[in-house]
Amino acid sequence: MKHVLTVLLCVLVTSVADAKSNLSIGSFEILDKEWFVVSLSQSSPDNFAQPRVGTLFEMKALADDISPRRFRQLWQDALAVNESADIWHKYSRDFDLFFQVVQAPLIKGDHLVLEQGEDSVVVSVNHYEHARLSAGFLGMVLQTLTARIAPIPELKQGLLAQLPEAEQKRLSSEFSNGEVSLQRIGETARWLRFPKSTVSQL
C-alpha cells in the first residue's frame, strides 16, 4: 500500500511539474502517422547542444502496439538523416541502451522521459528509471531533430515553438489526456528484470 501511495504521489508531482514546465510541444510523425506527442521543457533553442540540467524531453505514445523493433526503427529513421557514422559510433552504447529500454510493445499513453543530469541523461518509462546515457546524448538528439534539414519537420516546428496555436493546443491536450494506470506502471517496471540498466561511460 505504501508503495502504491508513493507512486501516486510521484505521478501527481510529475503532473504538476509538467503543467509548469512544458514550454514547447510537437508531434513525432513518420509515414503520415503520429507515434508520439513530444514535450520539451527548455525555453531557448540556443542551448540545444548543451541542455540545462533538469531539461526534460518527454514522449507520450499516441499509438498502440509500438513494438521494440518499431521503436528502434522509428528513432533510427529520425536520426539517420543528419548524423554521421562518427556520431553513431560515438554513441553506439547509448543507442543500444536507449533501444533496450522498450522490452515489450508500448501502448497508447505510455510515458518516456529523457532528463538531462549533471553527468548523464536519465531515461524513465512510466515514472521508473530504466537507464542512464552519456551526458551529451540529449543534446545530440535535440540538435538532430532541429537541424536545418530536419528529419521530422512537424517535430522541429514544435520543439522551436513555431506551430500554430490551434495545433499546440491540440497536442497539449493529447499530452495531458489521462495518466498511465498503476497496472501499466507495474507492467513496464518489470522490464527492469531484463538487461540491467547501466550508465554509459562516454
JSON list of C-alpha atoms in Angstrom, two decimals:
[
{"chain": "A", "resi": 1, "resn": "MET", "atom": "CA", "xyz": [0.00, 0.00, 0.00]},
{"chain": "A", "resi": 2, "resn": "LYS", "atom": "CA", "xyz": [2.84, 2.39, 0.86]},
{"chain": "A", "resi": 3, "resn": "HIS", "atom": "CA", "xyz": [4.43, 1.67, -2.50]},
{"chain": "A", "resi": 4, "resn": "VAL", "atom": "CA", "xyz": [1.17, 2.45, -4.33]},
{"chain": "A", "resi": 5, "resn": "LEU", "atom": "CA", "xyz": [0.79, 5.74, -2.44]},
{"chain": "A", "resi": 6, "resn": "THR", "atom": "CA", "xyz": [4.39, 6.65, -3.22]},
{"chain": "A", "resi": 7, "resn": "VAL", "atom": "CA", "xyz": [3.83, 6.05, -6.94]},
{"chain": "A", "resi": 8, "resn": "LEU", "atom": "CA", "xyz": [0.60, 8.07, -6.86]},
{"chain": "A", "resi": 9, "resn": "LEU", "atom": "CA", "xyz": [2.40, 10.96, -5.18]},
{"chain": "A", "resi": 10, "resn": "CYS", "atom": "CA", "xyz": [5.15, 10.76, -7.80]},
{"chain": "A", "resi": 11, "resn": "VAL", "atom": "CA", "xyz": [2.53, 10.86, -10.56]},
{"chain": "A", "resi": 12, "resn": "LEU", "atom": "CA", "xyz": [0.84, 13.91, -9.04]},
{"chain": "A", "resi": 13, "resn": "VAL", "atom": "CA", "xyz": [4.11, 15.78, -8.56]},
{"chain": "A", "resi": 14, "resn": "THR", "atom": "CA", "xyz": [5.18, 14.97, -12.10]},
{"chain": "A", "resi": 15, "resn": "SER", "atom": "CA", "xyz": [1.84, 16.16, -13.48]},
{"chain": "A", "resi": 16, "resn": "VAL", "atom": "CA", "xyz": [2.16, 19.49, -11.66]},
{"chain": "A", "resi": 17, "resn": "ALA", "atom": "CA", "xyz": [5.72, 19.91, -12.90]},
{"chain": "A", "resi": 18, "resn": "ASP", "atom": "CA", "xyz": [4.61, 19.09, -16.44]},
{"chain": "A", "resi": 19, "resn": "ALA", "atom": "CA", "xyz": [1.95, 21.79, -16.37]},
{"chain": "A", "resi": 20, "resn": "LYS", "atom": "CA", "xyz": [4.54, 24.38, -15.37]},
{"chain": "A", "resi": 21, "resn": "SER", "atom": "CA", "xyz": [7.50, 23.37, -17.50]},
{"chain": "A", "resi": 22, "resn": "ASN", "atom": "CA", "xyz": [6.16, 22.17, -20.86]},
{"chain": "A", "resi": 23, "resn": "LEU", "atom": "CA", "xyz": [7.38, 25.10, -22.91]},
{"chain": "A", "resi": 24, "resn": "SER", "atom": "CA", "xyz": [7.24, 23.50, -26.36]},
{"chain": "A", "resi": 25, "resn": "ILE", "atom": "CA", "xyz": [5.33, 20.59, -27.81]},
{"chain": "A", "resi": 26, "resn": "GLY", "atom": "CA", "xyz": [5.36, 18.73, -31.11]},
{"chain": "A", "resi": 27, "resn": "SER", "atom": "CA", "xyz": [4.39, 15.59, -32.97]},
{"chain": "A", "resi": 28, "resn": "PHE", "atom": "CA", "xyz": [6.72, 12.68, -33.73]},
{"chain": "A", "resi": 29, "resn": "GLU", "atom": "CA", "xyz": [5.14, 11.84, -37.08]},
{"chain": "A", "resi": 30, "resn": "ILE", "atom": "CA", "xyz": [6.61, 9.42, -39.61]},
{"chain": "A", "resi": 31, "resn": "LEU", "atom": "CA", "xyz": [4.87, 7.85, -42.61]},
{"chain": "A", "resi": 32, "resn": "ASP", "atom": "CA", "xyz": [1.84, 10.10, -42.06]},
{"chain": "A", "resi": 33, "resn": "LYS", "atom": "CA", "xyz": [1.21, 8.61, -38.64]},
{"chain": "A", "resi": 34, "resn": "GLU", "atom": "CA", "xyz": [1.57, 10.28, -35.25]},
{"chain": "A", "resi": 35, "resn": "TRP", "atom": "CA", "xyz": [3.51, 7.94, -32.97]},
{"chain": "A", "resi": 36, "resn": "PHE", "atom": "CA", "xyz": [4.28, 10.22, -30.03]},
{"chain": "A", "resi": 37, "resn": "VAL", "atom": "CA", "xyz": [3.46, 13.67, -28.77]},
{"chain": "A", "resi": 38, "resn": "VAL", "atom": "CA", "xyz": [6.72, 15.22, -27.58]},
{"chain": "A", "resi": 39, "resn": "SER", "atom": "CA", "xyz": [7.24, 17.90, -24.95]},
{"chain": "A", "resi": 40, "resn": "LEU", "atom": "CA", "xyz": [10.45, 19.80, -24.22]},
{"chain": "A", "resi": 41, "resn": "SER", "atom": "CA", "xyz": [10.98, 21.87, -21.08]},
{"chain": "A", "resi": 42, "resn": "GLN", "atom": "CA", "xyz": [13.66, 24.20, -22.42]},
{"chain": "A", "resi": 43, "resn": "SER", "atom": "CA", "xyz": [12.87, 27.78, -23.24]},
{"chain": "A", "resi": 44, "resn": "SER", "atom": "CA", "xyz": [15.64, 28.61, -25.72]},
{"chain": "A", "resi": 45, "resn": "PRO", "atom": "CA", "xyz": [16.95, 26.64, -28.73]},
{"chain": "A", "resi": 46, "resn": "ASP", "atom": "CA", "xyz": [20.30, 28.40, -28.25]},
{"chain": "A", "resi": 47, "resn": "ASN", "atom": "CA", "xyz": [21.29, 25.74, -25.72]},
{"chain": "A", "resi": 48, "resn": "PHE", "atom": "CA", "xyz": [20.07, 22.63, -27.54]},
{"chain": "A", "resi": 49, "resn": "ALA", "atom": "CA", "xyz": [23.64, 21.37, -27.90]},
{"chain": "A", "resi": 50, "resn": "GLN", "atom": "CA", "xyz": [24.10, 21.54, -24.12]},
{"chain": "A", "resi": 51, "resn": "PRO", "atom": "CA", "xyz": [20.70, 21.31, -22.41]},
{"chain": "A", "resi": 52, "resn": "ARG", "atom": "CA", "xyz": [20.47, 22.70, -18.91]},
{"chain": "A", "resi": 53, "resn": "VAL", "atom": "CA", "xyz": [20.40, 20.23, -16.03]},
{"chain": "A", "resi": 54, "resn": "GLY", "atom": "CA", "xyz": [16.78, 19.31, -15.44]},
{"chain": "A", "resi": 55, "resn": "THR", "atom": "CA", "xyz": [15.72, 19.70, -19.08]},
{"chain": "A", "resi": 56, "resn": "LEU", "atom": "CA", "xyz": [13.01, 17.14, -19.87]},
{"chain": "A", "resi": 57, "resn": "PHE", "atom": "CA", "xyz": [12.38, 15.60, -23.29]},
{"chain": "A", "resi": 58, "resn": "GLU", "atom": "CA", "xyz": [9.11, 13.72, -22.86]},
{"chain": "A", "resi": 59, "resn": "MET", "atom": "CA", "xyz": [7.27, 11.38, -25.20]},
{"chain": "A", "resi": 60, "resn": "LYS", "atom": "CA", "xyz": [3.74, 10.11, -24.75]},
{"chain": "A", "resi": 61, "resn": "ALA", "atom": "CA", "xyz": [2.68, 7.27, -27.05]},
{"chain": "A", "resi": 62, "resn": "LEU", "atom": "CA", "xyz": [-0.26, 8.07, -29.31]},
{"chain": "A", "resi": 63, "resn": "ALA", "atom": "CA", "xyz": [-0.38, 4.67, -30.98]},
{"chain": "A", "resi": 64, "resn": "ASP", "atom": "CA", "xyz": [-0.95, 1.20, -29.60]},
{"chain": "A", "resi": 65, "resn": "ASP", "atom": "CA", "xyz": [1.36, -1.75, -30.11]},
{"chain": "A", "resi": 66, "resn": "ILE", "atom": "CA", "xyz": [4.63, 0.07, -30.83]},
{"chain": "A", "resi": 67, "resn": "SER", "atom": "CA", "xyz": [6.90, -2.96, -30.77]},
{"chain": "A", "resi": 68, "resn": "PRO", "atom": "CA", "xyz": [10.54, -2.75, -29.62]},
{"chain": "A", "resi": 69, "resn": "ARG", "atom": "CA", "xyz": [11.56, -3.27, -33.23]},
{"chain": "A", "resi": 70, "resn": "ARG", "atom": "CA", "xyz": [9.27, -0.46, -34.43]},
{"chain": "A", "resi": 71, "resn": "PHE", "atom": "CA", "xyz": [10.53, 1.85, -31.65]},
{"chain": "A", "resi": 72, "resn": "ARG", "atom": "CA", "xyz": [14.12, 1.23, -32.74]},
{"chain": "A", "resi": 73, "resn": "GLN", "atom": "CA", "xyz": [13.31, 1.74, -36.42]},
{"chain": "A", "resi": 74, "resn": "LEU", "atom": "CA", "xyz": [11.41, 4.98, -35.81]},
{"chain": "A", "resi": 75, "resn": "TRP", "atom": "CA", "xyz": [14.36, 6.50, -33.98]},
{"chain": "A", "resi": 76, "resn": "GLN", "atom": "CA", "xyz": [16.91, 5.19, -36.45]},
{"chain": "A", "resi": 77, "resn": "ASP", "atom": "CA", "xyz": [14.91, 6.75, -39.28]},
{"chain": "A", "resi": 78, "resn": "ALA", "atom": "CA", "xyz": [14.59, 10.03, -37.39]},
{"chain": "A", "resi": 79, "resn": "LEU", "atom": "CA", "xyz": [18.27, 10.35, -36.52]},
{"chain": "A", "resi": 80, "resn": "ALA", "atom": "CA", "xyz": [19.92, 8.80, -39.56]},
{"chain": "A", "resi": 81, "resn": "VAL", "atom": "CA", "xyz": [19.16, 11.78, -41.81]},
{"chain": "A", "resi": 82, "resn": "ASN", "atom": "CA", "xyz": [21.72, 14.12, -40.26]},
{"chain": "A", "resi": 83, "resn": "GLU", "atom": "CA", "xyz": [24.01, 12.01, -38.12]},
{"chain": "A", "resi": 84, "resn": "SER", "atom": "CA", "xyz": [27.35, 10.85, -39.48]},
{"chain": "A", "resi": 85, "resn": "ALA", "atom": "CA", "xyz": [28.87, 7.43, -38.95]},
{"chain": "A", "resi": 86, "resn": "ASP", "atom": "CA", "xyz": [31.16, 9.01, -36.35]},
{"chain": "A", "resi": 87, "resn": "ILE", "atom": "CA", "xyz": [28.18, 10.07, -34.23]},
{"chain": "A", "resi": 88, "resn": "TRP", "atom": "CA", "xyz": [26.60, 6.63, -34.45]},
{"chain": "A", "resi": 89, "resn": "HIS", "atom": "CA", "xyz": [29.92, 5.11, -33.40]},
{"chain": "A", "resi": 90, "resn": "LYS", "atom": "CA", "xyz": [30.46, 7.60, -30.57]},
{"chain": "A", "resi": 91, "resn": "TYR", "atom": "CA", "xyz": [27.01, 6.98, -29.11]},
{"chain": "A", "resi": 92, "resn": "SER", "atom": "CA", "xyz": [26.67, 3.32, -30.08]},
{"chain": "A", "resi": 93, "resn": "ARG", "atom": "CA", "xyz": [26.46, 2.17, -26.46]},
{"chain": "A", "resi": 94, "resn": "ASP", "atom": "CA", "xyz": [23.88, 4.86, -25.69]},
{"chain": "A", "resi": 95, "resn": "PHE", "atom": "CA", "xyz": [21.74, 3.89, -28.65]},
{"chain": "A", "resi": 96, "resn": "ASP", "atom": "CA", "xyz": [21.83, 0.24, -27.58]},
{"chain": "A", "resi": 97, "resn": "LEU", "atom": "CA", "xyz": [20.77, 1.14, -24.02]},
{"chain": "A", "resi": 98, "resn": "PHE", "atom": "CA", "xyz": [18.06, 3.51, -25.24]},
{"chain": "A", "resi": 99, "resn": "PHE", "atom": "CA", "xyz": [16.56, 0.96, -27.61]},
{"chain": "A", "resi": 100, "resn": "GLN", "atom": "CA", "xyz": [16.72, -1.80, -24.98]},
{"chain": "A", "resi": 101, "resn": "VAL", "atom": "CA", "xyz": [14.58, 0.27, -22.61]},
{"chain": "A", "resi": 102, "resn": "VAL", "atom": "CA", "xyz": [11.49, -0.88, -24.54]},
{"chain": "A", "resi": 103, "resn": "GLN", "atom": "CA", "xyz": [11.22, -4.59, -23.79]},
{"chain": "A", "resi": 104, "resn": "ALA", "atom": "CA", "xyz": [7.64, -5.15, -24.98]},
{"chain": "A", "resi": 105, "resn": "PRO", "atom": "CA", "xyz": [5.17, -3.19, -27.12]},
{"chain": "A", "resi": 106, "resn": "LEU", "atom": "CA", "xyz": [4.37, 0.33, -25.99]},
{"chain": "A", "resi": 107, "resn": "ILE", "atom": "CA", "xyz": [0.68, 1.20, -25.74]},
{"chain": "A", "resi": 108, "resn": "LYS", "atom": "CA", "xyz": [-1.18, 4.49, -26.02]},
{"chain": "A", "resi": 109, "resn": "GLY", "atom": "CA", "xyz": [-0.43, 6.67, -23.01]},
{"chain": "A", "resi": 110, "resn": "ASP", "atom": "CA", "xyz": [2.98, 5.20, -22.15]},
{"chain": "A", "resi": 111, "resn": "HIS", "atom": "CA", "xyz": [5.28, 7.99, -20.98]},
{"chain": "A", "resi": 112, "resn": "LEU", "atom": "CA", "xyz": [9.01, 8.03, -21.77]},
{"chain": "A", "resi": 113, "resn": "VAL", "atom": "CA", "xyz": [11.32, 10.75, -20.45]},
{"chain": "A", "resi": 114, "resn": "LEU", "atom": "CA", "xyz": [14.92, 11.75, -21.12]},
{"chain": "A", "resi": 115, "resn": "GLU", "atom": "CA", "xyz": [16.12, 14.04, -18.33]},
{"chain": "A", "resi": 116, "resn": "GLN", "atom": "CA", "xyz": [19.40, 15.94, -18.51]},
{"chain": "A", "resi": 117, "resn": "GLY", "atom": "CA", "xyz": [21.56, 15.43, -15.45]},
{"chain": "A", "resi": 118, "resn": "GLU", "atom": "CA", "xyz": [24.99, 16.69, -14.46]},
{"chain": "A", "resi": 119, "resn": "ASP", "atom": "CA", "xyz": [26.86, 13.62, -15.66]},
{"chain": "A", "resi": 120, "resn": "SER", "atom": "CA", "xyz": [24.25, 11.56, -17.52]},
{"chain": "A", "resi": 121, "resn": "VAL", "atom": "CA", "xyz": [20.86, 11.52, -19.19]},
{"chain": "A", "resi": 122, "resn": "VAL", "atom": "CA", "xyz": [18.28, 9.54, -17.23]},
{"chain": "A", "resi": 123, "resn": "VAL", "atom": "CA", "xyz": [15.75, 7.52, -19.25]},
{"chain": "A", "resi": 124, "resn": "SER", "atom": "CA", "xyz": [12.46, 6.75, -17.50]},
{"chain": "A", "resi": 125, "resn": "VAL", "atom": "CA", "xyz": [9.43, 4.74, -18.57]},
{"chain": "A", "resi": 126, "resn": "ASN", "atom": "CA", "xyz": [6.16, 5.40, -16.75]},
{"chain": "A", "resi": 127, "resn": "HIS", "atom": "CA", "xyz": [7.89, 7.06, -13.77]},
{"chain": "A", "resi": 128, "resn": "TYR", "atom": "CA", "xyz": [10.62, 4.41, -13.28]},
{"chain": "A", "resi": 129, "resn": "GLU", "atom": "CA", "xyz": [14.27, 4.94, -14.22]},
{"chain": "A", "resi": 130, "resn": "HIS", "atom": "CA", "xyz": [15.39, 2.34, -16.74]},
{"chain": "A", "resi": 131, "resn": "ALA", "atom": "CA", "xyz": [18.79, 3.53, -17.98]},
{"chain": "A", "resi": 132, "resn": "ARG", "atom": "CA", "xyz": [21.42, 6.26, -17.85]},
{"chain": "A", "resi": 133, "resn": "LEU", "atom": "CA", "xyz": [23.08, 7.51, -21.00]},
{"chain": "A", "resi": 134, "resn": "SER", "atom": "CA", "xyz": [26.11, 9.71, -21.56]},
{"chain": "A", "resi": 135, "resn": "ALA", "atom": "CA", "xyz": [25.63, 13.40, -20.75]},
{"chain": "A", "resi": 136, "resn": "GLY", "atom": "CA", "xyz": [25.81, 14.52, -24.39]},
{"chain": "A", "resi": 137, "resn": "PHE", "atom": "CA", "xyz": [23.10, 12.21, -25.70]},
{"chain": "A", "resi": 138, "resn": "LEU", "atom": "CA", "xyz": [20.09, 14.52, -25.27]},
{"chain": "A", "resi": 139, "resn": "GLY", "atom": "CA", "xyz": [21.92, 17.47, -26.81]},
{"chain": "A", "resi": 140, "resn": "MET", "atom": "CA", "xyz": [22.80, 15.35, -29.83]},
{"chain": "A", "resi": 141, "resn": "VAL", "atom": "CA", "xyz": [19.16, 14.28, -30.23]},
{"chain": "A", "resi": 142, "resn": "LEU", "atom": "CA", "xyz": [17.85, 17.85, -29.97]},
{"chain": "A", "resi": 143, "resn": "GLN", "atom": "CA", "xyz": [20.40, 19.18, -32.46]},
{"chain": "A", "resi": 144, "resn": "THR", "atom": "CA", "xyz": [19.44, 16.47, -34.94]},
{"chain": "A", "resi": 145, "resn": "LEU", "atom": "CA", "xyz": [15.69, 16.97, -34.59]},
{"chain": "A", "resi": 146, "resn": "THR", "atom": "CA", "xyz": [16.01, 20.75, -35.08]},
{"chain": "A", "resi": 147, "resn": "ALA", "atom": "CA", "xyz": [18.69, 20.74, -37.79]},
{"chain": "A", "resi": 148, "resn": "ARG", "atom": "CA", "xyz": [18.31, 22.86, -40.93]},
{"chain": "A", "resi": 149, "resn": "ILE", "atom": "CA", "xyz": [17.23, 19.77, -42.82]},
{"chain": "A", "resi": 150, "resn": "ALA", "atom": "CA", "xyz": [15.02, 18.29, -40.13]},
{"chain": "A", "resi": 151, "resn": "PRO", "atom": "CA", "xyz": [14.07, 14.60, -40.24]},
{"chain": "A", "resi": 152, "resn": "ILE", "atom": "CA", "xyz": [10.58, 15.39, -38.90]},
{"chain": "A", "resi": 153, "resn": "PRO", "atom": "CA", "xyz": [9.59, 18.95, -39.88]},
{"chain": "A", "resi": 154, "resn": "GLU", "atom": "CA", "xyz": [6.46, 18.97, -37.69]},
{"chain": "A", "resi": 155, "resn": "LEU", "atom": "CA", "xyz": [8.51, 17.98, -34.65]},
{"chain": "A", "resi": 156, "resn": "LYS", "atom": "CA", "xyz": [11.14, 20.62, -35.39]},
{"chain": "A", "resi": 157, "resn": "GLN", "atom": "CA", "xyz": [8.43, 23.28, -35.54]},
{"chain": "A", "resi": 158, "resn": "GLY", "atom": "CA", "xyz": [7.04, 22.06, -32.25]},
{"chain": "A", "resi": 159, "resn": "LEU", "atom": "CA", "xyz": [10.37, 21.98, -30.43]},
{"chain": "A", "resi": 160, "resn": "LEU", "atom": "CA", "xyz": [11.07, 25.51, -31.65]},
{"chain": "A", "resi": 161, "resn": "ALA", "atom": "CA", "xyz": [7.57, 26.62, -30.53]},
{"chain": "A", "resi": 162, "resn": "GLN", "atom": "CA", "xyz": [6.65, 27.56, -34.11]},
{"chain": "A", "resi": 163, "resn": "LEU", "atom": "CA", "xyz": [3.43, 25.56, -34.51]},
{"chain": "A", "resi": 164, "resn": "PRO", "atom": "CA", "xyz": [0.10, 27.35, -34.98]},
{"chain": "A", "resi": 165, "resn": "GLU", "atom": "CA", "xyz": [-1.68, 27.99, -31.70]},
{"chain": "A", "resi": 166, "resn": "ALA", "atom": "CA", "xyz": [-4.53, 25.61, -32.54]},
{"chain": "A", "resi": 167, "resn": "GLU", "atom": "CA", "xyz": [-2.09, 22.76, -33.19]},
{"chain": "A", "resi": 168, "resn": "GLN", "atom": "CA", "xyz": [-0.21, 23.49, -29.98]},
{"chain": "A", "resi": 169, "resn": "LYS", "atom": "CA", "xyz": [-3.47, 23.29, -28.05]},
{"chain": "A", "resi": 170, "resn": "ARG", "atom": "CA", "xyz": [-4.41, 20.01, -29.73]},
{"chain": "A", "resi": 171, "resn": "LEU", "atom": "CA", "xyz": [-1.07, 18.41, -28.92]},
{"chain": "A", "resi": 172, "resn": "SER", "atom": "CA", "xyz": [-1.09, 19.78, -25.37]},
{"chain": "A", "resi": 173, "resn": "SER", "atom": "CA", "xyz": [-4.50, 18.19, -24.89]},
{"chain": "A", "resi": 174, "resn": "GLU", "atom": "CA", "xyz": [-3.19, 14.88, -26.24]},
{"chain": "A", "resi": 175, "resn": "PHE", "atom": "CA", "xyz": [-0.22, 15.08, -23.89]},
{"chain": "A", "resi": 176, "resn": "SER", "atom": "CA", "xyz": [-2.36, 15.87, -20.86]},
{"chain": "A", "resi": 177, "resn": "ASN", "atom": "CA", "xyz": [-5.11, 13.36, -21.56]},
{"chain": "A", "resi": 178, "resn": "GLY", "atom": "CA", "xyz": [-5.21, 10.60, -19.00]},
{"chain": "A", "resi": 179, "resn": "GLU", "atom": "CA", "xyz": [-2.48, 9.22, -16.80]},
{"chain": "A", "resi": 180, "resn": "VAL", "atom": "CA", "xyz": [-0.87, 5.83, -17.13]},
{"chain": "A", "resi": 181, "resn": "SER", "atom": "CA", "xyz": [-2.59, 3.29, -14.86]},
{"chain": "A", "resi": 182, "resn": "LEU", "atom": "CA", "xyz": [-0.93, 1.71, -11.84]},
{"chain": "A", "resi": 183, "resn": "GLN", "atom": "CA", "xyz": [-1.31, -1.66, -13.54]},
{"chain": "A", "resi": 184, "resn": "ARG", "atom": "CA", "xyz": [0.59, -0.40, -16.57]},
{"chain": "A", "resi": 185, "resn": "ILE", "atom": "CA", "xyz": [3.26, 1.19, -14.37]},
{"chain": "A", "resi": 186, "resn": "GLY", "atom": "CA", "xyz": [3.75, -2.22, -12.79]},
{"chain": "A", "resi": 187, "resn": "GLU", "atom": "CA", "xyz": [3.95, -3.93, -16.17]},
{"chain": "A", "resi": 188, "resn": "THR", "atom": "CA", "xyz": [6.65, -1.65, -17.54]},
{"chain": "A", "resi": 189, "resn": "ALA", "atom": "CA", "xyz": [8.53, -1.67, -14.22]},
{"chain": "A", "resi": 190, "resn": "ARG", "atom": "CA", "xyz": [9.02, -5.41, -14.74]},
{"chain": "A", "resi": 191, "resn": "TRP", "atom": "CA", "xyz": [11.05, -4.63, -17.85]},
{"chain": "A", "resi": 192, "resn": "LEU", "atom": "CA", "xyz": [13.82, -3.79, -15.39]},
{"chain": "A", "resi": 193, "resn": "ARG", "atom": "CA", "xyz": [14.24, -7.53, -14.82]},
{"chain": "A", "resi": 194, "resn": "PHE", "atom": "CA", "xyz": [15.66, -7.74, -18.31]},
{"chain": "A", "resi": 195, "resn": "PRO", "atom": "CA", "xyz": [19.17, -6.39, -19.13]},
{"chain": "A", "resi": 196, "resn": "LYS", "atom": "CA", "xyz": [20.14, -4.27, -16.12]},
{"chain": "A", "resi": 197, "resn": "SER", "atom": "CA", "xyz": [20.08, -0.51, -16.61]},
{"chain": "A", "resi": 198, "resn": "THR", "atom": "CA", "xyz": [23.59, 0.87, -16.70]},
{"chain": "A", "resi": 199, "resn": "VAL", "atom": "CA", "xyz": [25.41, 4.13, -17.23]},
{"chain": "A", "resi": 200, "resn": "SER", "atom": "CA", "xyz": [27.22, 4.82, -20.47]},
{"chain": "A", "resi": 201, "resn": "GLN", "atom": "CA", "xyz": [30.78, 5.95, -19.80]},
{"chain": "A", "resi": 202, "resn": "LEU", "atom": "CA", "xyz": [31.32, 8.40, -22.68]}
]
